[in-house]
Amino acid sequence: MKKTIIRTALEGLYFTGMHHWMRPVVGGVGCILMLHHVRPPRSDPFQPNRLLEVSPVFFEGLLRRLKRSRVDVISLDEMHRRFVERDFGRRFVCITFDDGYKDNLRWAHPLLQQYEMPYTLFIPTSFPDRLGELWWVALEQVVARNTRIGLTVNGEEKFFDARSIGEKRELYDAIYGYLRSMKTEQEVRRTIRDLCATYHVDIPAICEDECMDWQEIAQMADDRLVTIGAHTVTHPMLKKVPSDEAVRAEMEQSRAVIEAALGKRPEHLAYPVGDPTSAGPREFNIAAELGFKTAVTTRPGVLFKAHGDHLMALPRISVNGEYQQQRYLKVLMSGAGTALWNGFRRVNAA
């Protein structure tokens, strides 16, 4: 239902031409695009994380359109300069990737080289160290491989059927929502580890299969088009980490490990998950104290001049695998779609 409503709104804004009329008012000075995977479509009928991946064909269509457009595709360093110097003569777009997946090197990087477009990779350092826990993928594998799953909910052992694709989708969404509702990151990880141990899912193997190692990241970092950014060490929802010191350590140690591995200190940060339940004023303040130039969230929105006062809480536009239509991105990048979503509020840093 939610997907249908979003698609209907995007279609309405596009086919009525409202996004063109609204753009001068709500379009801002630029936007930051957020991607995760770029890879050929999978045939599996059960893909609860499909929103995180787009096809190379769709991605190249986006790059081709950006190349023809009247906007500048720039690095985060250049974006930062424009905000500091109040240089807003031309609208801009920044391209970012979270997590450092192998397909970024295999599929996205050659296309970005071909179109000569700069971009940023945000790396959680435990992933190339092969110690990371991609718990959302682990949960997908648990549900995909089993027809009946037991889970302790509020101290009570409950069992759920997962025979059909429909049941699997419903169960994944329910468990994912339950995990996201937990108060601490520790609870989330403990629950996932227990599920994986019970149903024989190898969490370290997921990291090795999905994520680049340091050699591959170094290969990309050598390209002048590529900026490497920090994305914490263990990819926690920072707002669920009780200790300020632990949050600070996640950010600072991530930066230190990347500097040691690649020889360059990251100056930009992405908050894992990055929505209001995962990053807020405490996290924004700590990132500022640590001296990052910018920090990005996953809160939807385009950038306005006023974001120059909130560089630790920048919104992004998700290039979402559930909405692989160029017209949807046109609406979102015009600012019309996110303006409606945000109730026409330009800056959300609370």
XYZ file of C-alpha atoms in Angstrom:
350
model
C 0.000 0.000 0.000
C 2.783 2.425 0.931
C 4.660 1.706 -2.308
C 1.469 2.203 -4.319
C 0.780 5.549 -2.668
C 4.341 6.745 -3.303
C 4.251 5.653 -6.947
C 0.870 7.327 -7.447
C 2.171 10.587 -5.983
C 5.311 10.508 -8.134
C 3.316 9.678 -11.264
C 0.865 12.491 -10.522
C 3.602 15.084 -10.047
C 5.344 13.975 -13.226
C 2.464 13.611 -15.671
C 0.746 16.831 -14.553
C 4.040 18.689 -14.941
C 3.752 19.962 -11.374
C 7.380 19.077 -10.646
C 8.452 21.629 -13.292
C 6.245 24.338 -11.819
C 7.358 23.607 -8.261
C 11.096 23.326 -8.957
C 11.926 27.079 -8.765
C 10.414 27.161 -5.264
C 11.352 23.750 -3.836
C 14.353 22.681 -5.943
C 17.049 24.192 -3.731
C 20.671 24.489 -4.805
C 21.375 20.805 -5.404
C 20.995 17.289 -4.039
C 22.935 14.244 -2.896
C 21.999 10.878 -4.376
C 22.309 7.747 -2.231
C 22.911 4.286 -3.675
C 23.970 0.902 -2.316
C 24.099 -1.860 -4.953
C 24.414 -1.568 -8.734
C 24.101 -5.040 -10.227
C 21.990 -7.065 -12.686
C 18.515 -7.954 -11.398
C 18.257 -11.174 -9.409
C 15.615 -13.753 -10.286
C 14.785 -14.728 -6.679
C 11.074 -14.164 -5.966
C 11.883 -13.254 -2.336
C 13.962 -10.063 -2.255
C 13.023 -7.946 0.768
C 16.162 -5.823 0.326
C 15.548 -5.086 -3.339
C 15.141 -1.393 -2.527
C 18.926 -1.297 -2.013
C 19.843 -2.273 -5.574
C 19.420 -0.839 -9.052
C 20.403 -2.346 -12.373
C 23.433 -1.193 -14.386
C 21.074 -0.275 -17.242
C 19.025 2.010 -14.996
C 22.154 3.487 -13.431
C 23.687 4.266 -16.810
C 20.423 5.916 -17.828
C 20.716 8.154 -14.786
C 24.328 9.071 -15.584
C 23.474 9.753 -19.213
C 20.640 12.058 -18.150
C 22.872 13.888 -15.668
C 25.498 14.350 -18.378
C 22.936 16.031 -20.627
C 21.433 18.161 -17.868
C 22.329 21.678 -16.804
C 23.602 20.637 -13.386
C 27.150 20.040 -12.179
C 28.018 16.564 -10.895
C 30.557 17.344 -8.177
C 32.463 15.793 -5.270
C 31.518 16.327 -1.639
C 34.642 18.470 -1.232
C 33.402 20.772 -3.993
C 29.919 20.807 -2.469
C 31.449 21.820 0.871
C 33.377 24.635 -0.817
C 30.213 25.942 -2.440
C 28.405 26.036 0.875
C 31.303 27.728 2.669
C 31.795 30.325 -0.067
C 28.040 30.660 -0.772
C 28.727 29.813 -4.412
C 25.314 28.774 -5.697
C 25.507 29.974 -9.276
C 24.819 26.505 -10.685
C 22.731 23.657 -9.347
C 24.677 20.506 -8.451
C 24.358 16.785 -7.780
C 26.601 14.576 -5.640
C 26.631 10.782 -6.012
C 27.252 8.601 -2.944
C 27.375 4.863 -2.223
C 27.019 3.315 1.228
C 28.734 0.185 2.609
C 31.343 -0.659 -0.054
C 29.759 -3.539 -1.941
C 31.733 -5.523 -4.513
C 29.291 -4.661 -7.268
C 30.259 -0.982 -6.886
C 33.650 -1.933 -8.334
C 32.279 -4.408 -10.882
C 29.359 -2.413 -12.285
C 29.132 1.170 -10.991
C 32.779 2.253 -11.124
C 33.339 1.619 -14.875
C 30.198 3.591 -15.727
C 31.203 6.511 -13.516
C 34.634 6.482 -15.149
C 33.042 6.409 -18.602
C 30.891 9.443 -17.815
C 33.715 11.115 -15.817
C 31.610 11.703 -12.724
C 33.015 12.014 -9.196
C 31.429 10.086 -6.355
C 31.900 9.064 -2.725
C 32.116 5.609 -1.135
C 31.206 5.447 2.557
C 32.992 2.469 4.156
C 32.153 0.788 7.507
C 35.622 -0.511 8.341
C 34.491 -3.822 9.837
C 33.183 -4.836 6.395
C 36.548 -4.952 4.546
C 38.058 -6.317 7.784
C 35.581 -9.223 7.375
C 34.187 -8.680 10.878
C 31.005 -6.892 9.838
C 27.433 -8.003 10.399
C 25.087 -7.233 7.516
C 22.176 -8.178 9.714
C 19.461 -7.187 7.213
C 20.961 -9.628 4.680
C 21.368 -12.298 7.359
C 17.692 -11.938 8.245
C 16.789 -12.300 4.565
C 18.726 -15.570 4.390
C 17.136 -16.931 7.586
C 13.645 -16.307 6.229
C 14.483 -17.452 2.682
C 15.890 -20.833 3.776
C 13.226 -21.887 6.289
C 9.505 -22.636 6.291
C 8.993 -22.177 10.033
C 10.941 -19.808 12.270
C 11.033 -19.458 16.036
C 11.783 -16.153 17.734
C 11.698 -14.983 21.325
C 9.406 -11.954 21.483
C 9.169 -10.131 24.812
C 10.468 -13.193 26.620
C 8.065 -15.623 24.956
C 9.085 -18.163 22.295
C 6.871 -17.814 19.222
C 6.840 -19.667 15.907
C 5.913 -18.282 12.510
C 5.149 -19.971 9.195
C 7.208 -18.922 6.179
C 6.132 -21.357 3.486
C 4.908 -19.101 0.694
C 6.608 -16.034 -0.739
C 3.816 -13.917 0.720
C 4.357 -15.357 4.195
C 8.097 -14.805 3.885
C 7.624 -11.155 2.941
C 5.233 -10.561 5.807
C 7.501 -12.328 8.284
C 10.620 -10.471 7.137
C 8.852 -7.124 7.476
C 7.522 -8.057 10.910
C 10.890 -9.206 12.282
C 12.686 -6.254 10.688
C 10.200 -3.878 12.317
C 10.609 -5.662 15.647
C 14.400 -5.321 15.444
C 14.202 -1.649 14.521
C 11.919 -1.047 17.510
C 14.519 -2.340 19.977
C 16.042 0.277 22.248
C 19.698 -0.650 21.844
C 21.947 -1.805 19.045
C 23.175 -4.569 21.342
C 19.692 -6.112 21.469
C 19.422 -6.039 17.677
C 22.765 -7.773 17.163
C 22.135 -10.381 19.861
C 18.772 -11.318 18.350
C 20.241 -11.638 14.852
C 23.179 -13.717 16.088
C 20.791 -16.082 17.866
C 18.653 -16.458 14.734
C 21.697 -17.114 12.564
C 23.102 -19.661 15.010
C 19.759 -21.482 15.184
C 19.184 -21.556 11.430
C 22.804 -22.015 10.314
C 23.404 -18.714 8.530
C 27.078 -17.733 8.404
C 27.227 -13.987 9.120
C 30.976 -13.538 8.345
C 30.489 -15.311 5.004
C 27.884 -12.724 3.997
C 30.393 -9.955 4.563
C 33.019 -11.744 2.489
C 30.566 -12.447 -0.337
C 29.034 -8.972 -0.517
C 31.705 -6.429 0.449
C 35.003 -5.265 -1.014
C 38.254 -5.979 0.792
C 40.880 -3.302 1.428
C 42.776 -4.086 -1.767
C 39.658 -3.511 -3.859
C 38.802 -0.326 -1.979
C 42.383 0.913 -2.481
C 42.015 0.254 -6.201
C 38.993 2.536 -6.290
C 40.542 5.132 -3.979
C 43.409 5.583 -6.432
C 40.989 7.028 -8.962
C 40.826 10.835 -8.900
C 37.033 10.629 -9.227
C 36.626 8.728 -5.943
C 36.305 10.108 -2.420
C 36.353 7.644 0.488
C 34.161 8.608 3.421
C 33.721 7.219 6.930
C 30.661 5.111 7.785
C 31.594 4.029 11.353
C 33.290 0.746 12.288
C 30.435 -1.696 12.932
C 27.571 0.065 11.098
C 25.387 0.590 14.186
C 22.257 2.700 14.445
C 24.132 5.315 16.459
C 21.087 6.713 18.207
C 20.606 3.251 19.772
C 24.148 3.346 21.223
C 23.714 4.682 24.792
C 27.254 5.976 25.351
C 28.432 9.239 23.789
C 31.977 7.896 24.012
C 31.033 4.779 22.043
C 29.393 6.886 19.319
C 32.478 9.090 19.128
C 34.712 6.014 18.931
C 32.662 4.527 16.069
C 33.168 7.691 14.027
C 36.776 8.442 14.932
C 38.085 4.872 14.743
C 36.458 4.411 11.349
C 38.301 7.474 10.114
C 41.581 6.324 11.660
C 41.367 2.819 10.146
C 40.605 4.201 6.681
C 43.528 6.623 6.955
C 45.856 3.790 8.002
C 44.663 1.545 5.169
C 44.536 4.089 2.351
C 46.828 6.904 3.431
C 44.178 9.617 3.332
C 42.028 10.885 6.187
C 38.278 10.871 5.411
C 36.612 14.242 5.779
C 33.012 13.191 5.150
C 30.746 10.887 7.164
C 27.541 8.918 6.552
C 25.410 7.810 9.500
C 24.442 4.115 9.219
C 20.728 3.676 8.440
C 20.622 7.443 8.864
C 16.926 8.090 9.539
C 15.685 10.060 12.586
C 15.647 6.873 14.707
C 19.327 6.262 13.902
C 20.956 9.706 13.917
C 19.937 12.925 15.617
C 21.307 16.053 17.290
C 23.738 14.138 19.532
C 25.300 12.418 16.534
C 25.364 15.661 14.521
C 27.178 17.455 17.347
C 29.753 14.681 17.779
C 30.479 14.634 14.036
C 31.030 18.401 14.156
C 33.313 18.105 17.200
C 35.408 15.537 15.321
C 35.929 17.980 12.478
C 34.140 16.307 9.596
C 33.408 18.688 6.731
C 29.987 17.165 6.065
C 27.852 14.291 7.298
C 24.918 12.775 5.434
C 21.717 11.176 6.644
C 19.082 9.165 4.782
C 16.403 11.756 5.523
C 14.810 12.530 2.148
C 15.326 15.985 0.712
C 17.203 18.310 -1.593
C 19.745 20.872 -0.398
C 18.953 24.518 0.286
C 21.254 27.431 1.107
C 20.160 27.061 4.742
C 21.866 23.675 4.900
C 25.129 25.604 5.097
C 24.318 25.952 8.804
C 23.566 22.215 9.135
C 26.395 20.476 7.297
C 26.333 17.550 9.768
C 22.694 16.748 8.932
C 22.464 16.736 5.158
C 19.540 14.932 3.478
C 19.866 12.636 0.489
C 17.647 11.264 -2.249
C 17.508 7.473 -2.300
C 17.969 5.904 -5.722
C 15.585 3.142 -4.739
C 15.381 -0.224 -6.443
C 11.607 -0.331 -5.991
C 11.198 2.795 -8.142
C 13.497 2.263 -11.138
C 11.951 4.845 -13.430
C 13.874 7.916 -14.549
C 10.708 10.011 -14.254
C 10.503 9.226 -10.538
C 14.039 10.499 -10.029
C 13.247 13.625 -12.039
C 10.400 14.375 -9.635
C 12.521 13.683 -6.558
C 15.513 15.678 -7.788
C 13.224 18.597 -8.652
C 12.445 18.826 -4.942
C 8.706 18.372 -5.537
C 8.433 14.833 -4.167
C 10.507 15.449 -1.052
C 8.786 18.789 -0.416
C 5.467 16.958 -0.102
C 7.079 14.277 2.070
C 8.610 16.900 4.394
C 5.533 19.115 4.566
C 7.507 21.807 2.695
C 9.974 22.083 5.571
C 13.367 22.836 4.036
C 15.750 21.811 6.832
C 15.219 18.916 9.217
C 18.065 18.639 11.713
C 16.096 17.791 14.846
